[in-house]
Amino acid sequence: MRFRRPKLRRLAGPAGRASWGLADQALSSLSNLAVGVVVARSSTVADFGVYALAFGGYTIALNVSRAVATEPLAVRHSGDRTPDWERAVRASTATALLAGFLGMLVGLGIAAFPGVPSKGVLIAFAVTMPGLLLQDAWRWAFFVVGEGQKALVNDLIWLLAMLVIFGGLYLTDTASASTLTFAWGLGAVIAAVAGRFQAGISPRRQLIREWVRRNWDLTPKYMGEMLAVSGTIQVYMLGITAAAGLAATAGIRGAQVLLGPVNVINQGIRMISVPEAARALRHSYRRLWLVGLAISLGVGAGALAWGAVFLLLPATVGRELLGPGVWTQAHAVLIPVILLQALGASNAGAFAILRALAAATRGLRVRLMSSVILITFGVGGAVLAGSKGAAWGLASASFCTLLLWWNEAHRAIAAHRRAVSAP
């Protein structure tokens, strides 16, 4: 027992932080699942296709914010609460808020173009963008110092506020795709305000320039990487729409909504994986590799397990959640979308390894290569075989990109070891 207790204590910290990460992301993904379900039930198939594209735009803004504001915070300030952490959080949250305002201007500009369909949905995303990005920044700030319980409370505030507003919309018979989307975003705004009081510090815009300058060796590469991720999704969604119609886009997005718990596992682990990988690197390369493998195996297995369970549920469940029109399209591509999500989630461990090693160039390279593969396979599949071809093409591409991620992680560890041991 004398030898086991230290080992148990070493495991208790990461396990506890991981459990907070999963619980927190469960609430965050529940919010996204809820708005996806209610919008699907309140929309036509074509309208939901537009919502899917608008949600992709939000994802782009979120990834840009993370690249500029929160990824450097996780890489360079994981540990304990210190004056340096407080200054970094003031700077990173202010940077995220600025990214939100810029995203709002872009969204409103797109909505102003004549002939743009479902403008209300685009405007709802745009006007709540600052709150959405600031709320996400608070969550990262809490996790890098091991305060996942505060992130959980913050997401609970978002969910409860959103549900209260949803209730008011349905009671007043004003629920629509645009008002429901706005309610979801407004819940995030309320949670972002609460995050300031939970942290006990405020964003400071005067520190934005200093933050960007200090992290400029990482930020452009992280931004290029994140833009490649979200931009790739938008490009292949638009390509699939052009090749197979809005119904195909709605089907893939509808299946992704049903697989929301996969994102719970994926994003919950990613939230804590970079700090954990950074801690593992301080111990040894072997521990770093094992942590990365454990992350990927856990996320991938969980994603496949959820997909298998959902395939066994009666079709009436899907129809009740998405409505008959969207469900018909989603059901046809459910299996390849499960594989797409599971294989994509399984690169989380390699991603964390590259982040811990600050191998930004390698991360950007593998993202760009993955983008080309995903777009080619996804759009090519849509041209050849419609929505099913697109979904199977994306699943095949996801397997190829998984191999690329782990090859790059292996090479990054070898290069870092050589650099450290060099005289």
Coordinates of C-alpha atoms in Angstrom, one line a residue:
M1 CA 0.0 0.0 0.0
R2 CA 2.9 2.3 0.7
F3 CA 3.9 2.2 -3.0
R4 CA 0.4 2.4 -4.4
R5 CA -0.8 5.6 -2.7
P6 CA 1.6 7.9 -4.5
K7 CA 0.6 6.3 -7.8
L8 CA -3.1 6.8 -7.0
R9 CA -2.4 10.4 -6.1
R10 CA -0.7 10.9 -9.4
L11 CA -3.7 9.5 -11.2
A12 CA -6.3 11.3 -9.1
G13 CA -5.3 14.7 -10.4
P14 CA -5.6 14.0 -14.1
A15 CA -8.7 11.8 -13.6
G16 CA -10.4 14.5 -11.6
R17 CA -9.6 17.2 -14.2
A18 CA -10.8 14.9 -17.0
S19 CA -14.1 14.3 -15.2
W20 CA -14.7 18.0 -14.8
G21 CA -13.8 18.5 -18.5
L22 CA -16.3 15.8 -19.6
A23 CA -19.0 17.1 -17.3
D24 CA -18.5 20.6 -18.5
Q25 CA -18.5 19.7 -22.1
A26 CA -21.6 17.6 -21.6
L27 CA -23.5 20.8 -20.6
S28 CA -22.0 22.8 -23.4
S29 CA -22.8 20.2 -26.0
L30 CA -26.3 19.8 -24.5
S31 CA -26.8 23.5 -25.3
N32 CA -25.7 23.0 -28.9
L33 CA -27.8 19.8 -29.1
A34 CA -30.9 21.5 -27.8
V35 CA -30.7 24.5 -30.2
G36 CA -30.0 22.1 -33.1
V37 CA -33.0 20.0 -32.2
V38 CA -35.5 22.8 -31.7
V39 CA -34.3 24.6 -34.8
A40 CA -34.6 21.4 -36.8
R41 CA -38.2 20.9 -35.6
S42 CA -39.0 24.6 -36.4
S43 CA -37.5 24.7 -39.9
T44 CA -37.9 23.3 -43.3
V45 CA -35.1 21.1 -44.6
A46 CA -33.7 24.0 -46.7
D47 CA -33.9 26.4 -43.7
F48 CA -32.0 23.9 -41.5
G49 CA -29.4 23.6 -44.2
V50 CA -28.8 27.4 -43.9
Y51 CA -28.6 27.1 -40.1
A52 CA -26.0 24.4 -40.6
L53 CA -23.9 26.8 -42.8
A54 CA -24.4 29.6 -40.2
F55 CA -23.3 27.3 -37.4
G56 CA -20.2 26.6 -39.4
G57 CA -19.5 30.3 -39.5
Y58 CA -19.7 30.5 -35.7
T59 CA -17.3 27.6 -35.6
I60 CA -14.8 29.5 -37.7
A61 CA -15.0 32.5 -35.3
L62 CA -14.6 30.2 -32.3
N63 CA -11.5 28.5 -33.7
V64 CA -9.9 31.9 -34.6
S65 CA -10.6 33.1 -31.0
R66 CA -9.0 30.0 -29.6
A67 CA -6.0 30.2 -31.8
V68 CA -5.3 33.9 -30.8
A69 CA -6.5 33.9 -27.2
T70 CA -6.9 30.6 -25.5
E71 CA -4.5 28.1 -27.1
P72 CA -1.5 30.2 -26.1
L73 CA -3.0 30.5 -22.6
A74 CA -3.2 26.7 -22.3
V75 CA 0.3 26.1 -23.7
R76 CA 2.2 28.7 -21.7
H77 CA 0.1 29.3 -18.5
S78 CA -1.1 25.9 -17.3
G79 CA -0.5 25.4 -13.6
D80 CA -1.6 27.4 -10.6
R81 CA -3.2 30.8 -10.1
T82 CA -0.4 33.3 -10.1
P83 CA -0.2 37.0 -10.9
D84 CA 1.2 36.0 -14.3
W85 CA -1.8 33.8 -14.9
E86 CA -4.2 36.7 -13.9
R87 CA -2.5 39.1 -16.3
A88 CA -2.6 36.4 -19.1
V89 CA -6.3 35.8 -18.5
R90 CA -7.1 39.5 -18.6
A91 CA -5.3 39.7 -21.9
S92 CA -6.7 36.5 -23.4
T93 CA -10.3 37.2 -22.5
A94 CA -10.0 40.7 -23.9
T95 CA -8.6 39.3 -27.1
A96 CA -11.5 36.8 -27.4
L97 CA -14.0 39.6 -26.9
L98 CA -12.3 41.6 -29.6
A99 CA -12.5 38.6 -31.9
G100 CA -16.2 38.4 -31.1
F101 CA -16.9 41.9 -32.1
L102 CA -15.0 41.4 -35.4
G103 CA -17.0 38.3 -36.0
M104 CA -20.2 40.2 -35.3
L105 CA -19.3 42.8 -38.0
V106 CA -18.6 40.1 -40.5
G107 CA -21.8 38.3 -39.8
L108 CA -23.9 41.4 -40.1
G109 CA -22.1 42.3 -43.3
I110 CA -23.0 38.9 -44.8
A111 CA -26.6 39.3 -43.7
A112 CA -26.8 42.7 -45.4
F113 CA -26.3 41.2 -48.9
P114 CA -29.5 41.0 -51.0
G115 CA -30.9 37.6 -51.5
V116 CA -29.3 36.0 -48.5
P117 CA -31.8 33.4 -47.1
S118 CA -32.8 33.1 -43.4
K119 CA -31.2 36.5 -42.5
G120 CA -32.7 36.3 -39.0
V121 CA -30.5 33.2 -38.2
L122 CA -27.4 35.0 -39.4
I123 CA -28.2 38.1 -37.4
A124 CA -28.9 36.1 -34.3
F125 CA -25.4 34.4 -34.5
A126 CA -23.7 37.7 -35.3
V127 CA -25.1 39.9 -32.4
T128 CA -24.4 37.3 -29.8
M129 CA -20.9 36.4 -31.1
P130 CA -18.9 38.5 -28.5
G131 CA -20.7 36.7 -25.7
L132 CA -20.2 33.3 -27.3
L133 CA -16.5 33.8 -27.6
L134 CA -15.9 35.4 -24.2
Q135 CA -17.8 32.6 -22.5
D136 CA -15.5 30.0 -24.2
A137 CA -12.5 32.0 -23.1
W138 CA -13.6 31.9 -19.4
R139 CA -13.9 28.1 -19.7
W140 CA -10.4 27.7 -20.9
A141 CA -9.1 30.1 -18.2
F142 CA -10.6 27.9 -15.5
F143 CA -9.3 24.7 -17.0
V144 CA -5.7 25.7 -17.3
V145 CA -5.5 26.2 -13.5
G146 CA -7.5 23.0 -12.7
E147 CA -10.7 24.8 -11.8
G148 CA -13.0 22.8 -14.0
Q149 CA -15.8 23.0 -11.5
K150 CA -16.1 26.7 -12.3
A151 CA -16.3 26.0 -16.0
L152 CA -19.1 23.5 -15.3
V153 CA -21.1 26.1 -13.3
N154 CA -20.6 28.6 -16.1
D155 CA -22.0 26.2 -18.7
L156 CA -24.9 25.4 -16.3
I157 CA -25.7 29.1 -16.2
W158 CA -25.8 29.2 -20.0
L159 CA -28.0 26.1 -20.3
L160 CA -30.5 27.3 -17.7
A161 CA -30.7 30.8 -19.1
M162 CA -31.2 29.4 -22.6
L163 CA -34.0 27.0 -21.4
V164 CA -35.8 29.8 -19.6
I165 CA -35.8 32.0 -22.8
F166 CA -36.9 29.0 -24.8
G167 CA -39.8 28.5 -22.5
G168 CA -40.8 32.2 -22.9
L169 CA -40.7 31.9 -26.7
Y170 CA -42.9 28.8 -26.8
L171 CA -45.3 30.3 -24.3
T172 CA -45.7 33.5 -26.4
D173 CA -45.8 31.5 -29.7
T174 CA -42.8 33.4 -31.0
A175 CA -40.4 30.4 -31.4
S176 CA -38.7 30.3 -34.8
A177 CA -35.3 29.4 -36.2
S178 CA -34.0 32.9 -35.7
T179 CA -35.5 33.6 -32.2
L180 CA -34.4 30.2 -30.9
T181 CA -30.9 30.8 -32.2
F182 CA -30.8 34.2 -30.5
A183 CA -32.0 32.6 -27.3
W184 CA -29.1 30.2 -27.4
G185 CA -26.6 33.0 -28.0
L186 CA -28.1 35.2 -25.3
G187 CA -27.7 32.4 -22.8
A188 CA -24.0 32.5 -23.6
V189 CA -23.9 36.3 -23.1
I190 CA -25.4 35.9 -19.6
A191 CA -22.8 33.1 -18.8
A192 CA -20.0 35.3 -20.1
V193 CA -21.0 38.1 -17.7
A194 CA -21.1 35.5 -14.9
G195 CA -17.6 34.3 -15.8
R196 CA -16.1 37.6 -14.9
F197 CA -17.4 37.4 -11.4
Q198 CA -16.4 33.7 -11.0
A199 CA -12.8 34.6 -12.1
G200 CA -12.6 37.7 -10.0
I201 CA -10.9 39.6 -12.8
S202 CA -12.0 41.5 -15.9
P203 CA -10.8 41.5 -19.5
R204 CA -8.4 44.4 -20.1
R205 CA -8.3 45.7 -23.6
Q206 CA -5.0 47.5 -23.0
L207 CA -3.2 44.2 -22.8
I208 CA -4.4 42.9 -26.2
R209 CA -1.4 44.2 -28.2
E210 CA 1.1 42.8 -25.6
W211 CA -0.7 39.4 -25.7
V212 CA -0.6 39.2 -29.5
R213 CA 3.1 40.3 -29.6
R214 CA 4.2 37.9 -26.9
N215 CA 2.5 34.9 -28.6
W216 CA 3.2 35.8 -32.2
D217 CA 5.5 32.8 -32.6
L218 CA 2.5 30.6 -32.1
T219 CA -0.6 32.6 -33.0
P220 CA -0.3 32.8 -36.9
K221 CA 0.3 29.1 -37.1
Y222 CA -2.5 28.2 -34.7
M223 CA -4.8 30.6 -36.6
G224 CA -3.9 29.0 -39.9
E225 CA -4.5 25.6 -38.4
M226 CA -7.9 26.5 -36.9
L227 CA -9.0 28.3 -40.0
A228 CA -8.0 25.2 -42.0
V229 CA -10.3 23.1 -39.7
S230 CA -13.4 25.3 -39.7
G231 CA -12.8 26.6 -43.2
T232 CA -12.5 23.1 -44.5
I233 CA -15.9 22.2 -43.0
Q234 CA -17.5 25.2 -44.7
V235 CA -15.8 24.5 -48.0
Y236 CA -16.9 20.9 -48.2
M237 CA -20.3 21.7 -46.9
L238 CA -20.7 24.4 -49.6
G239 CA -19.3 21.9 -52.2
I240 CA -21.6 19.2 -51.1
T241 CA -24.5 21.7 -51.2
A242 CA -23.5 22.6 -54.8
A243 CA -23.1 19.0 -55.9
A244 CA -26.0 17.4 -54.1
G245 CA -28.3 20.1 -52.8
L246 CA -29.3 21.6 -49.4
A247 CA -31.0 18.3 -48.4
A248 CA -27.6 16.5 -48.4
T249 CA -26.1 19.3 -46.2
A250 CA -29.0 19.1 -43.8
G251 CA -28.7 15.3 -43.6
I252 CA -25.0 15.4 -42.6
R253 CA -25.6 18.3 -40.1
G254 CA -28.7 16.5 -38.7
A255 CA -26.7 13.3 -38.1
Q256 CA -24.0 15.4 -36.4
V257 CA -26.7 16.9 -34.1
L258 CA -27.8 13.5 -33.1
L259 CA -24.2 12.6 -32.3
G260 CA -23.8 15.5 -30.0
P261 CA -22.5 13.2 -27.1
V262 CA -19.5 12.4 -29.4
N263 CA -18.6 16.1 -29.2
V264 CA -19.1 15.9 -25.5
I265 CA -16.3 13.3 -25.3
N266 CA -14.1 15.0 -27.9
Q267 CA -14.3 18.6 -26.8
G268 CA -14.3 17.7 -23.1
I269 CA -11.1 15.8 -23.5
R270 CA -9.5 18.5 -25.7
M271 CA -10.3 21.1 -23.1
I272 CA -8.0 19.4 -20.6
S273 CA -5.7 17.5 -23.0
V274 CA -3.2 20.3 -23.7
P275 CA -2.6 21.2 -20.0
E276 CA -2.3 17.5 -19.2
A277 CA 0.1 16.9 -22.1
A278 CA 2.2 19.9 -21.0
R279 CA 2.4 18.4 -17.5
A280 CA 3.4 15.0 -18.9
L281 CA 6.2 16.5 -21.0
R282 CA 7.8 17.9 -17.9
H283 CA 8.0 14.3 -16.6
S284 CA 9.2 12.3 -19.7
Y285 CA 8.6 11.7 -23.4
R286 CA 7.2 8.3 -22.6
R287 CA 4.5 9.7 -20.3
L288 CA 3.7 12.3 -23.0
W289 CA 3.2 9.5 -25.6
L290 CA 1.1 7.4 -23.2
V291 CA -1.1 10.3 -22.3
G292 CA -1.7 11.0 -26.0
L293 CA -2.6 7.4 -26.7
A294 CA -4.9 7.2 -23.7
I295 CA -6.7 10.4 -24.8
S296 CA -7.2 9.1 -28.4
L297 CA -8.2 5.6 -27.4
G298 CA -10.7 6.9 -24.8
V299 CA -12.3 9.5 -27.2
G300 CA -12.4 7.1 -30.2
A301 CA -13.9 4.2 -28.2
G302 CA -16.5 6.5 -26.6
A303 CA -17.5 7.9 -29.9
L304 CA -18.0 4.5 -31.5
A305 CA -19.9 3.2 -28.4
W306 CA -22.4 6.1 -28.6
G307 CA -22.8 5.7 -32.3
A308 CA -23.5 2.0 -31.9
V309 CA -26.1 2.7 -29.2
F310 CA -27.9 5.3 -31.3
L311 CA -28.1 2.9 -34.3
L312 CA -30.1 0.5 -32.1
L313 CA -32.7 3.1 -31.0
P314 CA -36.1 3.1 -32.8
A315 CA -36.4 5.4 -35.8
T316 CA -39.2 7.2 -34.0
V317 CA -36.7 8.7 -31.7
G318 CA -34.9 10.3 -34.6
R319 CA -38.1 11.6 -36.1
E320 CA -39.1 13.1 -32.8
L321 CA -35.8 14.9 -32.4
L322 CA -35.2 16.2 -35.9
G323 CA -38.6 16.0 -37.5
P324 CA -39.5 13.6 -40.4
G325 CA -37.8 15.6 -43.2
V326 CA -34.4 16.1 -41.6
W327 CA -34.4 12.7 -40.0
T328 CA -34.9 11.0 -43.4
Q329 CA -31.8 12.7 -44.7
A330 CA -29.8 12.1 -41.6
H331 CA -30.7 8.4 -41.2
A332 CA -29.3 7.7 -44.7
V333 CA -25.8 8.9 -43.7
L334 CA -25.7 8.0 -40.0
I335 CA -23.1 5.2 -40.2
P336 CA -20.5 7.1 -42.2
V337 CA -21.0 10.2 -40.1
I338 CA -20.5 8.1 -36.9
L339 CA -17.1 7.0 -38.4
L340 CA -16.3 10.5 -39.5
Q341 CA -16.9 11.8 -35.9
A342 CA -15.1 8.9 -34.2
L343 CA -12.0 8.9 -36.4
G344 CA -11.8 12.7 -36.3
A345 CA -12.0 12.7 -32.5
S346 CA -9.2 10.1 -32.3
N347 CA -6.6 12.6 -33.3
A348 CA -7.1 14.4 -30.0
G349 CA -4.1 12.7 -28.4
A350 CA -1.7 13.6 -31.3
F351 CA -3.1 17.1 -31.3
A352 CA -2.3 17.5 -27.6
I353 CA 1.3 16.1 -28.1
L354 CA 2.0 18.7 -30.8
R355 CA 0.6 21.5 -28.6
A356 CA 2.7 20.4 -25.6
L357 CA 5.8 20.4 -27.7
A358 CA 4.9 23.8 -29.2
A359 CA 5.3 22.2 -32.6
A360 CA 3.1 24.8 -34.3
T361 CA 4.6 24.4 -37.8
R362 CA 3.9 20.6 -37.7
G363 CA 0.4 21.1 -36.6
L364 CA -0.3 23.6 -39.4
R365 CA 1.2 21.3 -42.0
V366 CA -0.9 18.3 -41.0
R367 CA -4.0 20.5 -40.9
L368 CA -3.5 21.8 -44.4
M369 CA -2.9 18.3 -45.7
S370 CA -6.0 17.1 -44.0
S371 CA -8.0 19.9 -45.4
V372 CA -7.1 19.0 -49.0
I373 CA -8.0 15.3 -48.3
L374 CA -11.4 16.1 -46.6
I375 CA -12.5 18.5 -49.3
T376 CA -11.4 16.3 -52.2
F377 CA -13.0 13.1 -50.7
G378 CA -16.2 14.9 -49.5
V379 CA -17.0 16.9 -52.5
G380 CA -15.9 14.2 -54.9
G381 CA -18.1 11.7 -53.1
A382 CA -21.1 14.1 -53.4
V383 CA -20.5 14.4 -57.2
L384 CA -20.3 10.7 -57.6
A385 CA -23.0 9.4 -55.3
G386 CA -24.9 12.3 -53.7
S387 CA -25.3 12.6 -49.9
K388 CA -24.2 9.0 -49.2
G389 CA -21.1 9.4 -51.3
A390 CA -20.2 12.6 -49.5
A391 CA -20.6 11.1 -46.1
W392 CA -18.6 8.0 -47.0
G393 CA -15.9 10.1 -48.7
L394 CA -15.6 12.2 -45.5
A395 CA -15.3 9.1 -43.3
S396 CA -12.5 7.7 -45.6
A397 CA -10.7 11.0 -45.5
S398 CA -11.0 11.1 -41.7
F399 CA -9.1 7.8 -41.5
C400 CA -6.3 9.1 -43.7
T401 CA -5.9 12.3 -41.6
L402 CA -5.8 10.2 -38.4
L403 CA -2.7 8.5 -39.7
L404 CA -1.2 11.8 -40.7
W405 CA -1.7 13.2 -37.1
W406 CA 0.0 10.3 -35.4
N407 CA 2.9 10.2 -37.8
E408 CA 3.5 13.9 -37.2
A409 CA 3.3 13.4 -33.4
H410 CA 5.9 10.6 -33.5
R411 CA 8.2 12.8 -35.6
A412 CA 7.7 15.8 -33.3
I413 CA 8.8 13.9 -30.2
A414 CA 11.9 12.5 -32.0
A415 CA 12.8 16.0 -33.1
H416 CA 12.3 17.5 -29.7
R417 CA 14.4 14.8 -28.1
R418 CA 17.3 15.5 -30.5
A419 CA 17.0 19.2 -29.9
V420 CA 17.2 18.8 -26.1
S421 CA 20.1 16.3 -26.2
A422 CA 22.1 18.3 -28.7
P423 CA 25.2 20.0 -27.1

